[in-house]
Coordinates of C-alpha atoms and ligand atoms in Angstrom, one line a residue:
X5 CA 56.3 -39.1 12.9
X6 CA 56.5 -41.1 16.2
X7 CA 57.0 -45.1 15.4
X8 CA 54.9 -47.2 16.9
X9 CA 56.3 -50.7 18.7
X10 CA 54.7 -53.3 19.7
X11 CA 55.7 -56.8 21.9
X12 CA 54.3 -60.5 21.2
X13 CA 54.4 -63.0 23.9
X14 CA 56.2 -65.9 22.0
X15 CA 54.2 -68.8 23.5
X16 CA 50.9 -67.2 22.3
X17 CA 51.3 -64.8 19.8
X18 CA 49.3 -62.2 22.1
X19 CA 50.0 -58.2 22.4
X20 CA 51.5 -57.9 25.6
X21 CA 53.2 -53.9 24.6
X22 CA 52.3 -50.9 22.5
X23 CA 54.4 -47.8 22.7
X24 CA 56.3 -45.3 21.0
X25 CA 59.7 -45.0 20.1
X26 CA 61.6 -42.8 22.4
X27 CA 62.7 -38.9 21.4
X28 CA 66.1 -38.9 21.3
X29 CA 67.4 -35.8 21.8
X30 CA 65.0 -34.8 24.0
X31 CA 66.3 -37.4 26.5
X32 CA 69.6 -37.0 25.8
X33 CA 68.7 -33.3 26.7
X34 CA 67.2 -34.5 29.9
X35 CA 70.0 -36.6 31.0
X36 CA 72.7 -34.5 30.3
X37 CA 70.8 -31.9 32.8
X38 CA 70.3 -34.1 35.3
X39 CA 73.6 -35.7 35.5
X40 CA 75.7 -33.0 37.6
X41 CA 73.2 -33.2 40.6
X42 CA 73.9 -36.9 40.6
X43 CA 77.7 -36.9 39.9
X44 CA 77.3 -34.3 43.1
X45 CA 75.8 -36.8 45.5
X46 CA 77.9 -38.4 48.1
X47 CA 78.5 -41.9 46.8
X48 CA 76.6 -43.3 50.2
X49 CA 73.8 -41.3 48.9
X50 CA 73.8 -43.4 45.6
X51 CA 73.9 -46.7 47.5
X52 CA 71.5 -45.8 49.8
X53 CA 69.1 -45.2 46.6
X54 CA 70.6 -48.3 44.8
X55 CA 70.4 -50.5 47.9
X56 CA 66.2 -49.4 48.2
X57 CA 65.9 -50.3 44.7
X58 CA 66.7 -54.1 45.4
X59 CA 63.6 -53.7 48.2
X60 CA 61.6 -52.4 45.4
X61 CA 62.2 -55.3 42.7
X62 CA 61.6 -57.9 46.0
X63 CA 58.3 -56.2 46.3
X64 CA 57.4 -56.7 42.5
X65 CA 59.6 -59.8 42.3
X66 CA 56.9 -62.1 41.1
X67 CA 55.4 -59.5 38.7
X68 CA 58.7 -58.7 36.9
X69 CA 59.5 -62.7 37.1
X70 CA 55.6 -63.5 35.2
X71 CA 56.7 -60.3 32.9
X72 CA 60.1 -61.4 31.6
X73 CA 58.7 -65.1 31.4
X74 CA 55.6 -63.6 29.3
X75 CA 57.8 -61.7 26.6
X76 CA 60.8 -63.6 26.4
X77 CA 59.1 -66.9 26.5
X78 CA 61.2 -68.5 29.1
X79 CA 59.9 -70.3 31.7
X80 CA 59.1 -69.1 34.9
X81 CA 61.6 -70.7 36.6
X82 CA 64.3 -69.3 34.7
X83 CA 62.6 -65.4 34.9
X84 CA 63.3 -66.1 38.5
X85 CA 66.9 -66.6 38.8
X86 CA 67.2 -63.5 36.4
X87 CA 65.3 -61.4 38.8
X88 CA 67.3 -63.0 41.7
X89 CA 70.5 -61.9 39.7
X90 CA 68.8 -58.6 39.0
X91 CA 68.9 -57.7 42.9
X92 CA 72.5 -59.5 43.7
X93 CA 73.5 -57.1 41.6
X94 CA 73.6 -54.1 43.5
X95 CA 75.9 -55.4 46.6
X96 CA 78.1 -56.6 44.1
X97 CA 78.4 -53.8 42.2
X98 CA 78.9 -51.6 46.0
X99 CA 82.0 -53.6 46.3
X100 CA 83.0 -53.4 43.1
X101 CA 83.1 -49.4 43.0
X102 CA 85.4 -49.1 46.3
X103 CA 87.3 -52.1 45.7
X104 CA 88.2 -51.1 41.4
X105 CA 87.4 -47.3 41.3
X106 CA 87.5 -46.4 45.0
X107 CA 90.0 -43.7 46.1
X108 CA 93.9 -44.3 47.1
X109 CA 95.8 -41.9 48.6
X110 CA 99.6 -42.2 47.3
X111 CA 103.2 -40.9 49.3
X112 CA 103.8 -37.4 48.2
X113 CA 106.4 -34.2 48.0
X114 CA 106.4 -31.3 50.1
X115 CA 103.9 -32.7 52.7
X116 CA 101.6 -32.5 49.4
X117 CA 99.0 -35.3 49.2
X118 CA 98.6 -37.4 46.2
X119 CA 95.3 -39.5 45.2
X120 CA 93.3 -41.1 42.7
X121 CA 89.6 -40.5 42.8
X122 CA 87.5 -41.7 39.7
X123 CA 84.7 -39.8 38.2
X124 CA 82.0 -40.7 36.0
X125 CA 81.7 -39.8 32.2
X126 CA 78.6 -38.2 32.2
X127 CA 75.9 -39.4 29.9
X128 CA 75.7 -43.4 29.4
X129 CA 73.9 -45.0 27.1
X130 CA 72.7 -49.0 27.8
X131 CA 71.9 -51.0 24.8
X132 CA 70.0 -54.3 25.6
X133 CA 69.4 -57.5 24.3
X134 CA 66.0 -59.5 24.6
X135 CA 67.6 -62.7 25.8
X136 CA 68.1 -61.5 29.6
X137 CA 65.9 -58.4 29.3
X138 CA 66.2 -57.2 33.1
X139 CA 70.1 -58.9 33.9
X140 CA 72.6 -57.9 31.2
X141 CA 71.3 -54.6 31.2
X142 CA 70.7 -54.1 34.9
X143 CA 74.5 -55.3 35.4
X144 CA 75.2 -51.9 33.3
X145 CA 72.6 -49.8 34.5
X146 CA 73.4 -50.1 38.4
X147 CA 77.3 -49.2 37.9
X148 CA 76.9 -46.5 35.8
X149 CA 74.4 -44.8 38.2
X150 CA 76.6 -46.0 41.3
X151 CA 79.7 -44.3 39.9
X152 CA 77.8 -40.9 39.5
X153 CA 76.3 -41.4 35.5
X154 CA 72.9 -40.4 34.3
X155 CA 71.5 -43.1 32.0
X156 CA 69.7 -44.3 29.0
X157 CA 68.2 -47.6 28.8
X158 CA 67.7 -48.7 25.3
X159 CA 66.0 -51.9 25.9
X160 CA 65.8 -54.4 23.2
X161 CA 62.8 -53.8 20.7
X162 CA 61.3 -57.2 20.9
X163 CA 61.7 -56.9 25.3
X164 CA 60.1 -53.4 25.5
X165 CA 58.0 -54.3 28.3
X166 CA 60.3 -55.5 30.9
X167 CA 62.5 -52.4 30.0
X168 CA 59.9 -50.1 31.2
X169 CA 59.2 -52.1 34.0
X170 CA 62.8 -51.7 35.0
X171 CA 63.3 -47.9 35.1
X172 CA 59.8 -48.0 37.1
X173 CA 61.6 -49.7 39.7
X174 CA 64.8 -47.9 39.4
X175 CA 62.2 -44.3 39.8
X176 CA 60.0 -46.1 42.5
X177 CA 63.6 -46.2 44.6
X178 CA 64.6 -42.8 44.2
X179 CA 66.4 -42.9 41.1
X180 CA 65.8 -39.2 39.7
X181 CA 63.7 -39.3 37.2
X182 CA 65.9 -37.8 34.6
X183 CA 68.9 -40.0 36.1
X184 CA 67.7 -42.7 34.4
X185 CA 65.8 -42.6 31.0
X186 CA 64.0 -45.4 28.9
X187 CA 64.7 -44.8 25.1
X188 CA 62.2 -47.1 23.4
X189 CA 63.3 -48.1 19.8
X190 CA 64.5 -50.5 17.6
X191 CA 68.5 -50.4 15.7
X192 CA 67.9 -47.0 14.7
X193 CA 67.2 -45.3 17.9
X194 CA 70.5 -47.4 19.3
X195 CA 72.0 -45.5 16.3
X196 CA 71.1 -42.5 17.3
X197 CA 72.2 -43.0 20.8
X198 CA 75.7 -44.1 19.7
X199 CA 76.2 -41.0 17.4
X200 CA 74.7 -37.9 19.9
X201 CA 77.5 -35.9 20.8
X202 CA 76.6 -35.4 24.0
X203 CA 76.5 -39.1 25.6
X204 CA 79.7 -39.9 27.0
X205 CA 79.3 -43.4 25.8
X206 CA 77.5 -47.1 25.1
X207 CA 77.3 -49.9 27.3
X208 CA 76.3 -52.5 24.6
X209 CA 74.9 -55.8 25.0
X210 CA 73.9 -58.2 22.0
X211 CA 75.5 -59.9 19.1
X212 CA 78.8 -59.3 17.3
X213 CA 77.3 -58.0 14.1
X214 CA 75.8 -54.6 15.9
X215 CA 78.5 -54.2 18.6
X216 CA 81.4 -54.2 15.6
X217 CA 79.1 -52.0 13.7
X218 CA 79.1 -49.6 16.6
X219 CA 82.8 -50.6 17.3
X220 CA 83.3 -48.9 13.5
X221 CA 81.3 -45.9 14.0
X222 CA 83.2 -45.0 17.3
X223 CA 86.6 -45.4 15.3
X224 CA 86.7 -41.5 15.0
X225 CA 85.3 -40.7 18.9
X226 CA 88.4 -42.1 21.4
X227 CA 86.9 -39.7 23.7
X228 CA 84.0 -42.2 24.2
X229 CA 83.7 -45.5 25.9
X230 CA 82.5 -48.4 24.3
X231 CA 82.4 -51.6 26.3
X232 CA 80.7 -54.3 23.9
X233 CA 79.0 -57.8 25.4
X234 CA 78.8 -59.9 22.5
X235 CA 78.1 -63.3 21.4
X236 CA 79.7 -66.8 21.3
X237 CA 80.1 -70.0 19.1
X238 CA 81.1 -72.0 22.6
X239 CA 82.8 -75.1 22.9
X240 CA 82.2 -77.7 25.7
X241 CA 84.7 -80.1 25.4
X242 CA 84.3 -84.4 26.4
X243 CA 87.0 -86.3 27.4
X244 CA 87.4 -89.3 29.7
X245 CA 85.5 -89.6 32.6
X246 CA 83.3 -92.2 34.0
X247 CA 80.4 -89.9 34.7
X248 CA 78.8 -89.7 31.8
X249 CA 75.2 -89.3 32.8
X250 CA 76.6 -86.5 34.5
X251 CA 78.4 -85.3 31.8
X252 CA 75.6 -85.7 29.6
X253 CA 73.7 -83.2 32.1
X254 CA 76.5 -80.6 31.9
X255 CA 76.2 -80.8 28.6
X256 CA 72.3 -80.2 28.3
X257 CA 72.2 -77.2 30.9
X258 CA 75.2 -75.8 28.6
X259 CA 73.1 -76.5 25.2
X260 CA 69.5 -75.9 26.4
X261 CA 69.0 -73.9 29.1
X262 CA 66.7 -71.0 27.9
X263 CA 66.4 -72.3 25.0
X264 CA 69.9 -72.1 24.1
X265 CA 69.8 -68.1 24.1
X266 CA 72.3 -67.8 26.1
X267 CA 75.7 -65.5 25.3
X268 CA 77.7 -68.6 26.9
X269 CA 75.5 -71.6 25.9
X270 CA 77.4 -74.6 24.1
X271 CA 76.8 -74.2 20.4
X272 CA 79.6 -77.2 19.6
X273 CA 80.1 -80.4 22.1
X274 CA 83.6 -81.7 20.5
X275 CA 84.1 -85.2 22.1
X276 CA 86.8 -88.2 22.2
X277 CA 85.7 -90.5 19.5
X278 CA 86.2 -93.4 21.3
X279 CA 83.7 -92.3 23.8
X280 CA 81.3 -90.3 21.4
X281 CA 78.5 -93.0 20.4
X282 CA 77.9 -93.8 24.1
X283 CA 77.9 -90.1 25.2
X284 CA 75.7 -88.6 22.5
X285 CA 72.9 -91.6 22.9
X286 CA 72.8 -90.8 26.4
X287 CA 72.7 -86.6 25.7
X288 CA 69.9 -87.4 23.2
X289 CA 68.5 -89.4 25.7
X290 CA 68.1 -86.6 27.8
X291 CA 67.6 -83.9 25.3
X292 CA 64.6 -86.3 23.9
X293 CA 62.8 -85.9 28.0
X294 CA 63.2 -81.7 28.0
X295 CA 59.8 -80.3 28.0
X296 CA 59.2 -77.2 25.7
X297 CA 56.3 -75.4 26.8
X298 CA 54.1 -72.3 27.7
X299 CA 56.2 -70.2 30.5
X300 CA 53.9 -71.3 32.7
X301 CA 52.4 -74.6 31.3
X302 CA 51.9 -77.9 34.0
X303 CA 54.5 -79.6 34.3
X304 CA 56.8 -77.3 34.6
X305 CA 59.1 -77.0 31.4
X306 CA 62.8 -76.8 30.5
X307 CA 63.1 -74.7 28.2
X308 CA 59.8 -72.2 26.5
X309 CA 59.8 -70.9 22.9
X310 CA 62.5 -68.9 21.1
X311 CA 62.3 -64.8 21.0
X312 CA 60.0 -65.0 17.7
X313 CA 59.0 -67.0 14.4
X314 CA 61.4 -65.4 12.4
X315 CA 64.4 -66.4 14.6
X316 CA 62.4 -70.1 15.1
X317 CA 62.5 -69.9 11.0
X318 CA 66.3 -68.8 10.7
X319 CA 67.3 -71.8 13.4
X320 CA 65.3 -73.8 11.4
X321 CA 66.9 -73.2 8.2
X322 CA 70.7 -73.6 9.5
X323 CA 69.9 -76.8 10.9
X324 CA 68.7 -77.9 7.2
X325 CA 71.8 -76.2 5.9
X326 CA 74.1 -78.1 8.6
X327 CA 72.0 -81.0 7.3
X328 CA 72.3 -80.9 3.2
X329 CA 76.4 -79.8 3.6
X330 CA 77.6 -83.0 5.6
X331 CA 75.8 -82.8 9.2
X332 CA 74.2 -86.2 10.1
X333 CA 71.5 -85.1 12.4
X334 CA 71.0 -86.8 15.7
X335 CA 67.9 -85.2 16.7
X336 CA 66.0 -82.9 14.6
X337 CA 64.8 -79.6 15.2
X338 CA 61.1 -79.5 14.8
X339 CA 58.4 -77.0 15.3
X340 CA 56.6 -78.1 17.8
X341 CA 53.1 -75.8 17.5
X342 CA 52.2 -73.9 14.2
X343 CA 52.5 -70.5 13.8
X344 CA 54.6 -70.2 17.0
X345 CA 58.4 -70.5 17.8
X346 CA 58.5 -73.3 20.0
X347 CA 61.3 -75.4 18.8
X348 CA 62.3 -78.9 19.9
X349 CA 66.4 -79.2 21.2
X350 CA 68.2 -80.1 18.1
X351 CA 71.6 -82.0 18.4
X352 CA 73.1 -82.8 14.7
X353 CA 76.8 -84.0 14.2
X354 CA 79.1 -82.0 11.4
X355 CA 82.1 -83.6 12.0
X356 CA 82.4 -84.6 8.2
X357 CA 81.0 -81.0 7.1
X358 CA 84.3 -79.9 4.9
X359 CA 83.6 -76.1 6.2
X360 CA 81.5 -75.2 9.7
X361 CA 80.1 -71.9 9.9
X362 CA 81.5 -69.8 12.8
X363 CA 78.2 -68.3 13.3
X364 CA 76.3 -67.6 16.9
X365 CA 73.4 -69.6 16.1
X366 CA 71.6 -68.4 19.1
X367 CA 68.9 -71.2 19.9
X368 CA 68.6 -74.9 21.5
X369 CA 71.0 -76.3 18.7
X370 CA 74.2 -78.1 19.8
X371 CA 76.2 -79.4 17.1
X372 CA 79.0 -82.2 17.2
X373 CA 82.0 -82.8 16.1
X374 CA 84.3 -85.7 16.6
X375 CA 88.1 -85.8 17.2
X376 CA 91.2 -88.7 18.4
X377 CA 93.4 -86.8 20.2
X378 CA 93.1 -84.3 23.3
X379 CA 95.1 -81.9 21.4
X380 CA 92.6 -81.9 18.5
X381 CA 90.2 -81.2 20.8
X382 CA 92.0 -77.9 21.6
X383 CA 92.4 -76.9 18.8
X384 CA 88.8 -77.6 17.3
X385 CA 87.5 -75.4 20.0
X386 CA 89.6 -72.6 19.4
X387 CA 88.7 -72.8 15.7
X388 CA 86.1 -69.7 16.2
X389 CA 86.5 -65.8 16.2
X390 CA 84.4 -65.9 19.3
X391 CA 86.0 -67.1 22.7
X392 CA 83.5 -65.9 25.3
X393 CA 83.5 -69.2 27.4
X394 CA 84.6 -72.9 27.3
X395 CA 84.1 -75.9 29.3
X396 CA 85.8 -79.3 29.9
X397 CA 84.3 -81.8 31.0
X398 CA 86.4 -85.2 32.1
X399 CA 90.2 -85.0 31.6
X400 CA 92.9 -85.6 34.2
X401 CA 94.1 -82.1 36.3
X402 CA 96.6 -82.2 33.8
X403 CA 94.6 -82.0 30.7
X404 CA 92.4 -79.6 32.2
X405 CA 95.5 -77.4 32.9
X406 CA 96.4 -78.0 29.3
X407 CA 92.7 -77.0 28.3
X408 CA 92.7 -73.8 30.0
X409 CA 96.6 -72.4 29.7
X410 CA 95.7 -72.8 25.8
X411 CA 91.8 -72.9 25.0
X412 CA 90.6 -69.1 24.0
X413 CA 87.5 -67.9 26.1
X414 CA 86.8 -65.6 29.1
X415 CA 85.4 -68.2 30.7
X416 CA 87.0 -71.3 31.2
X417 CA 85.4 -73.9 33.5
X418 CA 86.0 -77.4 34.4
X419 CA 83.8 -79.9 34.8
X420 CA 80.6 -77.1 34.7
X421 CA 78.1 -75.8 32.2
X422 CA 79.8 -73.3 29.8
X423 CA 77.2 -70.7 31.1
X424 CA 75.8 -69.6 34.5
X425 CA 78.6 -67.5 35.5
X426 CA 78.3 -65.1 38.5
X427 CA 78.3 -61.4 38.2
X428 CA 80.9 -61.5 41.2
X429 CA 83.6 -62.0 38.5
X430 CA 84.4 -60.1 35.9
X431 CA 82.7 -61.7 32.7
X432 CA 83.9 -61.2 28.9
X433 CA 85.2 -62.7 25.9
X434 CA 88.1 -62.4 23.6
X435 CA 88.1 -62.9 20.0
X436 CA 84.5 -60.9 18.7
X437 CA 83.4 -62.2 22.0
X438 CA 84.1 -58.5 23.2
X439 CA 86.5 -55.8 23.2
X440 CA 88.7 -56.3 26.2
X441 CA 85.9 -54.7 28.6
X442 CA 84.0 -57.3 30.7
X443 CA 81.3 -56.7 32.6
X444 CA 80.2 -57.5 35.6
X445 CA 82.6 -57.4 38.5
X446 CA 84.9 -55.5 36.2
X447 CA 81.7 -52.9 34.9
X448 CA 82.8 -50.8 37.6
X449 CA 86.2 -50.2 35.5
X450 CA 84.6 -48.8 32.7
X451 CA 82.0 -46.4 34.2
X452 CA 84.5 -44.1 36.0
X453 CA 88.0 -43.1 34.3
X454 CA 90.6 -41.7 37.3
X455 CA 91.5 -38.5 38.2
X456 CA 95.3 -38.2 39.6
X457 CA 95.6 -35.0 42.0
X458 CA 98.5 -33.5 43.7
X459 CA 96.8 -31.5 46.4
X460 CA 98.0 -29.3 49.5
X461 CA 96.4 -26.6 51.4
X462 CA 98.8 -24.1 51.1
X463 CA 100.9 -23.1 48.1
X464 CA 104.3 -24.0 48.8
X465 CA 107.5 -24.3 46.6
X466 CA 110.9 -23.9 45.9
X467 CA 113.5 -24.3 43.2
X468 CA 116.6 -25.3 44.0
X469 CA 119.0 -25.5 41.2
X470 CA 119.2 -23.1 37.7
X471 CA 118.7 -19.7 39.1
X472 CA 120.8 -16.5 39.5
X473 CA 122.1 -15.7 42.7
X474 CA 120.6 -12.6 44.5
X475 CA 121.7 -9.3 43.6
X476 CA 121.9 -7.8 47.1
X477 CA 123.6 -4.7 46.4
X478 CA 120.7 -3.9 43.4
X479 CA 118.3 -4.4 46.1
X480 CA 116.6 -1.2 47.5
X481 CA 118.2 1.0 50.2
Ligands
NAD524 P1 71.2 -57.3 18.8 O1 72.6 -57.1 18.5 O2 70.3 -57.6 17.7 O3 70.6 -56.1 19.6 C1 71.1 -55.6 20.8 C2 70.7 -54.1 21.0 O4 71.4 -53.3 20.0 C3 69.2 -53.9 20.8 O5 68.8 -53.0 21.8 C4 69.1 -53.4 19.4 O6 68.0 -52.6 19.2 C5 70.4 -52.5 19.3 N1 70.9 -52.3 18.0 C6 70.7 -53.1 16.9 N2 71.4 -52.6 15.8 C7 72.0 -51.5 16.2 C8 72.9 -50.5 15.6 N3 73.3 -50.6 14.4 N4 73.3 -49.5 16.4 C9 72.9 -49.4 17.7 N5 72.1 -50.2 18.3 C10 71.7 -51.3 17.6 O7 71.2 -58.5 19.9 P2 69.9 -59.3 20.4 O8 69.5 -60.2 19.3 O9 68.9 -58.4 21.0 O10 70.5 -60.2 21.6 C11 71.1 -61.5 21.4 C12 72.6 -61.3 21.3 O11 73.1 -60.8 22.5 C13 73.3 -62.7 21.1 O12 74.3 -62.5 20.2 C14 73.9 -63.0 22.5 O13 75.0 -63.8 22.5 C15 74.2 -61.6 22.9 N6 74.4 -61.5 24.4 C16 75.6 -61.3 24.9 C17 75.8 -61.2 26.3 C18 77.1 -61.0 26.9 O14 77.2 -60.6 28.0 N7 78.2 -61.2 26.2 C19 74.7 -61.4 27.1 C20 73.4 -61.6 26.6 C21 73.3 -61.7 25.2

């Protein structure tokens, strides 16, 4: 029997999707016949399709923007820049294909010529999360099919909406219609993706949990590629500076944009103690004039609700847990309408919690902790498995050069929100942050594997050393 989904808008509680989770095989089936036709294309065929698809989304730009903001909750605003992102995407992803995978022709023997092409791996399959529903897949998607891959598009089961909006878009440009696939479906459709034979391999996107579980079950297939996007416990880092209502800014875009459900948002501000009761009263300030509201209520919020209640509930919970093993909250975390999963910004300080948990809790919760020394500092935000990014705000040059030759992240910034970075870099983690793949300028890298050929138009050859002279006189009259 066909399972039947269904999407919520957080901020109401309304039905915004109903559908049916996607048949596997059959789209696998579908994808795996399409793909040679689009391998085949010339590559300025494939941009040309790619490049129309970014005049497609600006024709529906504000109807995907009110979409995303309806199902993930976020405000309007915010859908924005992640439909903005959603189009930069495809120039960067142009240059990213000639300038990583493109061809190079290398000195040879003989006259012979020697290159290195790239070519795609066939069938790729794109697992989503719900937090950036259109831009963490998208940056997947569009280098895939720009290297020559068909696609399927697993979108996240609680963002089903906005995924089928996508591949609309992607068909309405030309896309083939069996180049790119949407595979409705929950963890055990993405299950079935990641064990078909026949797809080539997952472009993943979401927490740690699921991408080591699918990190396990490709142990026995090298022959596929697995590049994982996962979470982070992020440390933003205060030290001296005289800016501190600027600092205290930094430090609110890094804990509360979204809501906090960001890969790279701050989850622990560790801060000079001689400077900590002046900086966290002017954060909580701050934190105490967000507004959290309806996508799009009047005035305009900062940050809307979280996915859904039961994620509202588990925040909930591990800011009492924080709270009964040592934390000494600064600001609670309060539900701000019944029944729905708008959460107030929670900042709560653990510095005398005997054991933090290194968990992704993946909502507007910062937590603090306390230290004397700068090198304390280092090592209290390396004190994670995670290391996707890490920010430093105040400190001399020196400090900050300190900071980043030894702090463990992907992203390592200075005086700048821990998240927001731009998909013209390459973007991962370390630690269970990722698996030594990252994404976006770098996607290009894993959606191709070269192809080393020594090529000449005429056979020619010789060998010079180990053989027998010539018999002459056995040669014929
Ligand atoms: P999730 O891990 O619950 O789900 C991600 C996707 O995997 C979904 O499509 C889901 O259906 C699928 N899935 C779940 N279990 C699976 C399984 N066993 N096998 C195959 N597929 C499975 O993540 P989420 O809650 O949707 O997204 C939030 C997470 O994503 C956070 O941890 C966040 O930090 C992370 N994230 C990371 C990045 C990055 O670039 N590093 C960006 C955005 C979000």
């Amino acid at each position: 029997m066909v399972a039947s989904l269904t999407s919520h808008e957080p901020a109401t509680g309304v039905l915004l999707w109903q559908g049916e989770a996607g048949d596997v095989d059959m789209e696998v089936a579908r994808a795996r016949t399409a793909w040679p036709k689009w391998a085949a294309q010339p590559i300025a065929y494939r941009i040309e399709t790619l490049r129309r698809f970014v005049n497609v989304v600006r024709r529906n730009e504000e109807a995907l923007a009110d979409l995303i903001a309806r199902e993930t909750g976020k405000p309007l605003w915010d859908a924005r820049v992640e439909v903005s992102a959603v189009m930069t995407k495809v120039d960067v992803s142009v240059a990213a294909y000639s300038e990583r995978t493109g061809q190079r022709r290398l000195e040879a023997n003989l006259g012979a010529r020697q290159s290195v092409r790239h070519k795609p791996h066939g069938v790729m399959a794109v697992l989503g999360p719900y937090n950036l529903p259109a831009q963490m897949p998208n940056g997947h998607i569009l280098p895939a099919l720009l290297a020559g891959n068909a696609v399927l598009f697993k979108p996240s089961e609680k963002t089903p909406a906005v995924g089928e909006m996508l591949v609309k878009l992607y068909h309405e440009a030309g896309v083939p219609q069996d180049a790119v696939r949407l595979v409705q479906g929950g963890p055990d459709v993405g299950k079935a993706l990641t064990a078909h034979p026949d797809v080539g391999g997952i472009l993943f996107t979401g927490s740690a949990q699921t991408g080591i579980a699918i990190n396990r079950q490709f142990a026995a297939q090298p022959s596929k590629i697995l590049a994982l996007e996962m979470g982070g416990n992020n440390p933003i880092v205060l030290w001296d500076t005289p800016e501190i209502s600027a600092a205290a800014t930094i430090i609110i875009q890094s804990a509360f944009l979204s809501g906090g459900q960001h890969c790279t948002a701050a989850s622990r501000l560790i801060v000079k103690d001689s400077l900590a009761d002046r900086a966290i009263a002017e954060v909580k300030k701050l934190a105490d004039r967000l507004i959290v509201d309806h996508p799009h209520a009047s005035p305009t919020p900062y940050m809307g609700p979280v996915i859904d209640n039961p994620t509202a509930d588990g925040l909930t919970e591990s800011f009492l847990y924080l709270m009964s093993n040592g934390g000494r909250p600064i600001k609670h975390m309060v539900r701000t309408q019944p029944g729905l999963p708008f959460l107030s910004p929670a900042i709560i300080d653990v510095t005398a919690m005997k054991e933090r948990p290194d968990v992704e809790l993946f909502g507007p919760l910062l937590q603090v902790v306390r230290v004397a020394e700068f090198g304390d500092a280092i090592a209290e935000a390396n004190n994670s498995r995670y290391g996707l990014s890490a920010s430093l705000i105040g400190g001399t040059p020196e400090q900050y050069n300190q900071f980043w030759s030894n702090v463990r992240a992907g992203v390592v910034n200075w005086n700048r929100p821990t998240n927001g970075a731009t998909s013209a870099a390459p973007f991962g983690g370390v630690g269970i942050s990722g698996n030594h793949r990252p994404s976006a300028y770098y996607a290009a890298d894993y959606c191709a594997y070269p192809v080393v050929s020594a090529e000449i138009e005429t056979p020619r050859a010789s060998i010079g050393v180990g053989l027998k002279d010539i018999d002459v006189t056995a040669m014929g009259d």
